[in-house]
Short mmCIF file of C-alpha atoms in Angstrom, two decimals:
data_model
loop_
_atom_site.label_atom_id
_atom_site.label_comp_id
_atom_site.label_asym_id
_atom_site.label_seq_id
_atom_site.Cartn_x
_atom_site.Cartn_y
_atom_site.Cartn_z
CA MET X 1305 122.13 61.41 96.95
CA LYS X 1306 121.63 60.23 100.58
CA HIS X 1307 123.63 63.48 101.46
CA LEU X 1308 122.07 65.88 99.05
CA SER X 1309 119.51 68.41 100.69
CA ALA X 1310 115.80 68.53 99.71
CA VAL X 1311 116.61 71.52 98.35
CA TRP X 1312 119.25 69.88 95.94
CA ARG X 1313 117.26 66.91 95.64
CA ILE X 1314 114.45 68.96 94.31
CA ARG X 1315 116.89 70.80 92.05
CA LEU X 1316 118.11 68.28 90.24
CA PHE X 1317 114.82 66.34 89.80
CA PHE X 1318 113.74 69.44 87.93
CA TRP X 1319 116.92 69.88 85.82
CA ILE X 1320 117.13 66.55 84.92
CA LEU X 1321 113.26 66.63 84.13
CA ILE X 1322 113.59 69.63 81.90
CA ILE X 1323 116.48 68.14 80.20
CA LEU X 1324 114.54 64.59 79.34
CA LEU X 1325 111.57 66.76 78.10
CA LYS X 1326 113.84 68.87 76.14
CA VAL X 1327 115.49 66.16 74.12
CA PHE X 1328 113.13 63.30 74.13
CA VAL X 1329 109.18 64.78 73.65
CA ARG X 1330 108.62 66.12 70.48
CA ALA X 1331 105.75 68.24 68.89
CA PRO X 1332 102.93 68.54 69.72
CA TYR X 1333 103.98 68.44 73.33
CA ASP X 1334 107.27 70.05 73.00
CA PHE X 1335 106.18 72.91 75.00
CA MET X 1336 106.20 70.84 78.52
CA ALA X 1337 110.09 71.65 78.65
CA PHE X 1338 109.23 75.55 78.80
CA ASN X 1339 106.13 75.30 80.78
CA THR X 1340 107.59 73.01 83.39
CA PHE X 1341 110.98 75.36 83.24
CA LEU X 1342 108.45 78.20 83.98
CA GLY X 1343 106.82 76.40 86.80
CA TYR X 1344 110.41 75.54 88.51
CA VAL X 1345 111.20 79.27 88.43
CA PRO X 1346 108.81 80.06 91.47
CA ILE X 1347 110.39 76.99 93.38
CA GLU X 1348 113.84 77.99 93.05
CA LEU X 1349 112.91 81.58 94.18
CA SER X 1350 110.94 80.33 97.26
CA PHE X 1351 114.59 78.71 98.20
CA HIS X 1352 116.70 82.07 97.93
CA LEU X 1353 113.77 83.65 100.21
CA LYS X 1354 114.61 81.82 102.82
CA ARG X 1355 118.02 83.56 103.19
CA PHE X 1356 116.09 86.90 104.65
CA ASN X 1357 115.35 87.14 108.23
CA ASP X 1358 114.52 90.76 108.45
CA ARG X 1359 111.50 92.42 107.10
CA ARG X 1360 113.45 95.82 106.54
CA ALA X 1361 115.49 93.88 103.88
CA LEU X 1362 114.70 95.62 100.55
CA ALA X 1363 115.89 92.39 98.67
CA PHE X 1364 113.23 90.20 100.40
CA TRP X 1365 110.12 92.02 99.25
CA VAL X 1366 111.68 92.45 95.61
CA LEU X 1367 112.53 88.93 95.85
CA LEU X 1368 108.91 88.09 97.06
CA VAL X 1369 107.17 90.18 94.10
CA ILE X 1370 109.28 88.55 91.46
CA TRP X 1371 108.13 85.19 93.20
CA LEU X 1372 104.48 86.33 93.35
CA VAL X 1373 104.69 87.14 89.49
CA PHE X 1374 106.07 83.89 88.86
CA TYR X 1375 104.49 81.34 91.21
CA PRO X 1376 101.06 81.29 88.62
CA ASN X 1377 103.30 79.31 86.53
CA ALA X 1378 103.85 75.96 88.80
CA PRO X 1379 99.83 75.26 89.31
CA TYR X 1380 99.34 76.54 85.76
CA VAL X 1381 101.25 73.22 84.79
CA MET X 1382 98.41 70.93 85.71
CA THR X 1383 95.71 72.82 83.06
CA ASP X 1384 98.17 71.47 80.29
CA LEU X 1385 96.64 67.89 81.02
CA PHE X 1386 93.93 68.88 78.91
CA HIS X 1387 96.22 68.32 75.92
CA LEU X 1388 96.12 64.59 77.03
CA SER X 1389 93.35 64.94 74.26
CA TRP X 1390 95.85 65.10 71.23
CA LEU X 1391 96.85 61.75 72.18
CA HIS X 1392 93.54 60.42 70.39
CA ALA X 1393 94.03 57.35 73.08
CA HIS X 1394 90.58 55.78 72.28
CA THR X 1395 90.03 53.15 69.55
CA SER X 1396 87.45 54.83 67.12
CA ILE X 1397 85.58 51.19 66.97
CA ASN X 1398 84.75 50.62 70.34
CA GLY X 1399 86.36 53.58 72.75
CA ILE X 1400 88.57 51.14 74.74
CA LEU X 1401 91.93 53.06 75.48
CA ARG X 1402 95.00 51.81 73.22
CA SER X 1403 97.75 50.05 74.43
CA ASP X 1404 100.29 52.25 72.69
CA PRO X 1405 103.54 52.76 74.45
CA VAL X 1406 104.25 56.36 72.73
CA ILE X 1407 100.67 57.71 74.53
CA TRP X 1408 101.21 56.03 77.81
CA LEU X 1409 104.60 57.70 77.81
CA ASN X 1410 103.43 61.24 76.88
CA PHE X 1411 100.76 60.50 79.64
CA ALA X 1412 103.25 59.97 82.25
CA MET X 1413 105.57 62.51 81.24
CA MET X 1414 102.71 65.06 81.52
CA MET X 1415 101.35 63.61 84.68
CA VAL X 1416 105.53 63.71 86.52
CA CYS X 1417 105.26 67.78 85.00
CA ALA X 1418 101.82 68.56 86.26
CA LEU X 1419 102.02 66.77 89.80
CA SER X 1420 105.82 67.66 90.63
CA CYS X 1421 105.20 71.46 89.75
CA LEU X 1422 101.40 71.68 91.84
CA LEU X 1423 103.09 69.71 94.69
CA ILE X 1424 106.32 71.29 95.20
CA GLY X 1425 105.12 74.67 94.39
CA THR X 1426 102.42 74.16 97.08
CA VAL X 1427 104.60 73.32 99.58
CA THR X 1428 107.09 76.03 98.78
CA LEU X 1429 103.92 78.76 98.93
CA GLU X 1430 103.12 77.30 102.34
CA GLN X 1431 106.72 78.10 103.35
CA THR X 1432 106.46 81.48 101.70
CA ALA X 1433 103.73 82.43 103.78
CA ARG X 1434 104.63 81.03 106.87
CA GLN X 1435 108.07 83.18 106.56
CA LEU X 1436 106.03 86.07 105.69
CA THR X 1437 103.95 85.67 108.72
CA GLN X 1438 107.11 85.27 110.86
CA LEU X 1439 108.21 88.62 109.59
CA THR X 1440 105.29 90.56 109.55
CA THR X 1441 103.21 89.30 112.25
CA PRO X 1442 104.83 86.92 114.43
CA HIS X 1443 102.63 86.98 117.25
CA HIS X 1444 99.57 85.70 114.86
CA PRO X 1445 101.15 82.89 113.12
CA ARG X 1446 97.55 81.71 111.94
CA ILE X 1447 97.61 84.70 109.46
CA ARG X 1448 99.84 82.71 107.36
CA TYR X 1449 96.79 80.84 106.26
CA LEU X 1450 95.19 84.31 104.89
CA TRP X 1451 98.34 84.13 102.64
CA ILE X 1452 98.00 81.20 101.42
CA VAL X 1453 94.22 81.85 100.28
CA PHE X 1454 95.41 85.15 98.85
CA PHE X 1455 98.68 83.79 97.03
CA MET X 1456 96.38 80.65 95.61
CA THR X 1457 93.47 83.29 94.75
CA LEU X 1458 96.50 85.32 92.84
CA ALA X 1459 97.62 82.22 90.95
CA SER X 1460 93.87 81.35 90.04
CA ILE X 1461 94.22 84.70 88.11
CA GLY X 1462 97.65 83.85 86.73
CA ILE X 1463 96.38 80.59 85.36
CA TYR X 1464 93.19 82.19 83.97
CA ILE X 1465 95.36 85.14 81.82
CA GLY X 1466 98.01 82.49 80.98
CA ARG X 1467 95.52 79.90 79.40
CA PHE X 1468 92.77 82.37 78.09
CA LEU X 1469 94.92 85.39 77.11
CA ARG X 1470 98.19 83.37 76.43
CA LEU X 1471 100.03 85.90 78.40
CA HIS X 1472 103.25 84.82 80.51
CA SER X 1473 104.72 85.99 83.58
CA ILE X 1474 107.78 87.26 81.60
CA TYR X 1475 105.39 89.83 80.01
CA LEU X 1476 104.63 91.64 83.13
CA LEU X 1477 108.46 92.13 83.59
CA PHE X 1478 109.20 93.71 80.13
CA THR X 1479 105.75 95.40 79.23
CA PRO X 1480 103.90 95.70 82.51
CA THR X 1481 101.94 99.06 80.88
CA TRP X 1482 100.59 96.58 78.05
CA PHE X 1483 100.00 93.53 80.29
CA PHE X 1484 97.61 95.56 82.98
CA LYS X 1485 95.73 96.91 79.96
CA GLN X 1486 95.18 93.27 79.11
CA LEU X 1487 94.45 92.67 82.55
CA TRP X 1488 91.59 95.22 82.72
CA SER X 1489 89.66 93.61 80.26
CA ILE X 1490 89.47 90.14 81.70
CA TRP X 1491 86.81 90.65 84.49
CA SER X 1492 83.54 88.65 84.14
CA ILE X 1493 81.46 86.27 85.93
CA LYS X 1494 82.86 83.38 84.07
CA MET X 1495 86.58 84.60 85.01
CA ILE X 1496 85.61 84.77 88.45
CA GLU X 1497 83.96 81.39 88.46
CA PHE X 1498 87.18 80.33 86.89
CA VAL X 1499 89.45 81.48 89.91
CA VAL X 1500 87.11 79.78 92.71
CA ILE X 1501 87.17 76.70 91.15
CA MET X 1502 91.25 77.10 90.79
CA THR X 1503 91.51 78.36 94.10
CA ILE X 1504 89.55 75.75 95.69
CA LEU X 1505 91.04 73.17 93.66
CA GLN X 1506 94.53 74.40 95.22
CA LEU X 1507 93.25 74.59 98.62
CA ILE X 1508 92.13 71.16 98.28
CA VAL X 1509 95.57 70.00 97.49
CA TYR X 1510 97.09 71.61 100.33
CA TRP X 1511 94.39 70.33 102.37
CA LEU X 1512 95.53 66.70 101.19
CA MET X 1513 98.73 67.34 101.69
CA LYS X 1514 98.46 68.86 105.16
CA VAL X 1515 96.39 65.86 105.98
CA SER X 1516 98.91 63.07 104.67
CA GLN X 1517 101.78 64.90 107.01
CA HIS X 1518 99.67 64.57 110.14
CA TYR X 1519 98.58 60.76 109.15
CA ASN X 1520 102.56 60.06 108.77
CA MET X 1521 103.41 61.93 112.01
CA GLU X 1522 100.60 59.74 113.93
CA THR X 1523 101.30 56.64 112.50
CA ASN X 1524 104.94 56.82 113.23
CA LYS X 1525 104.64 57.86 116.75
#
């Protein structure tokens, strides 16, 4: 592991995690393997985006659109934490948490899935925004922050679609007309409020990551 690149460490982590989820996690949490796989897809796509250094390359823009379609699946996994209620972790007598190891193992697995997809997904989102800025507006590097907000807003809309309409990104690739018909029906005040909340949540996670990086740099001087 010492000589592996960060990209391959991330790949191995997700491959092993998905295999463990598929083999050992049982109903009602057997959906976690598929959701984690979908959350990993945009992370893998972002690795391939780094191959392109020319904004005129059609392959870059095609891959960027595909990445954007799948990216909401990364932060989406954190909403699966609502399913922790299925564990019935509190005793019915006094409400104290039970110490059943099965409950805590499921809790740990769901936290690992949610945090890994959210955190690594956020890192790759920043890298993608930075690359896009370098290719399109290299003299204005701060524009990457606008791309970050834009991508996170679209991701929040995607989370809403996936959570409340039960639509996956794959539908956009195979049934785009039907998908967009569903999309036009979702707009409401509650939907916009949800998107704002989820976008702010993602921005806070991004800010915490940047603060942690700066703190680490300052303490290591």
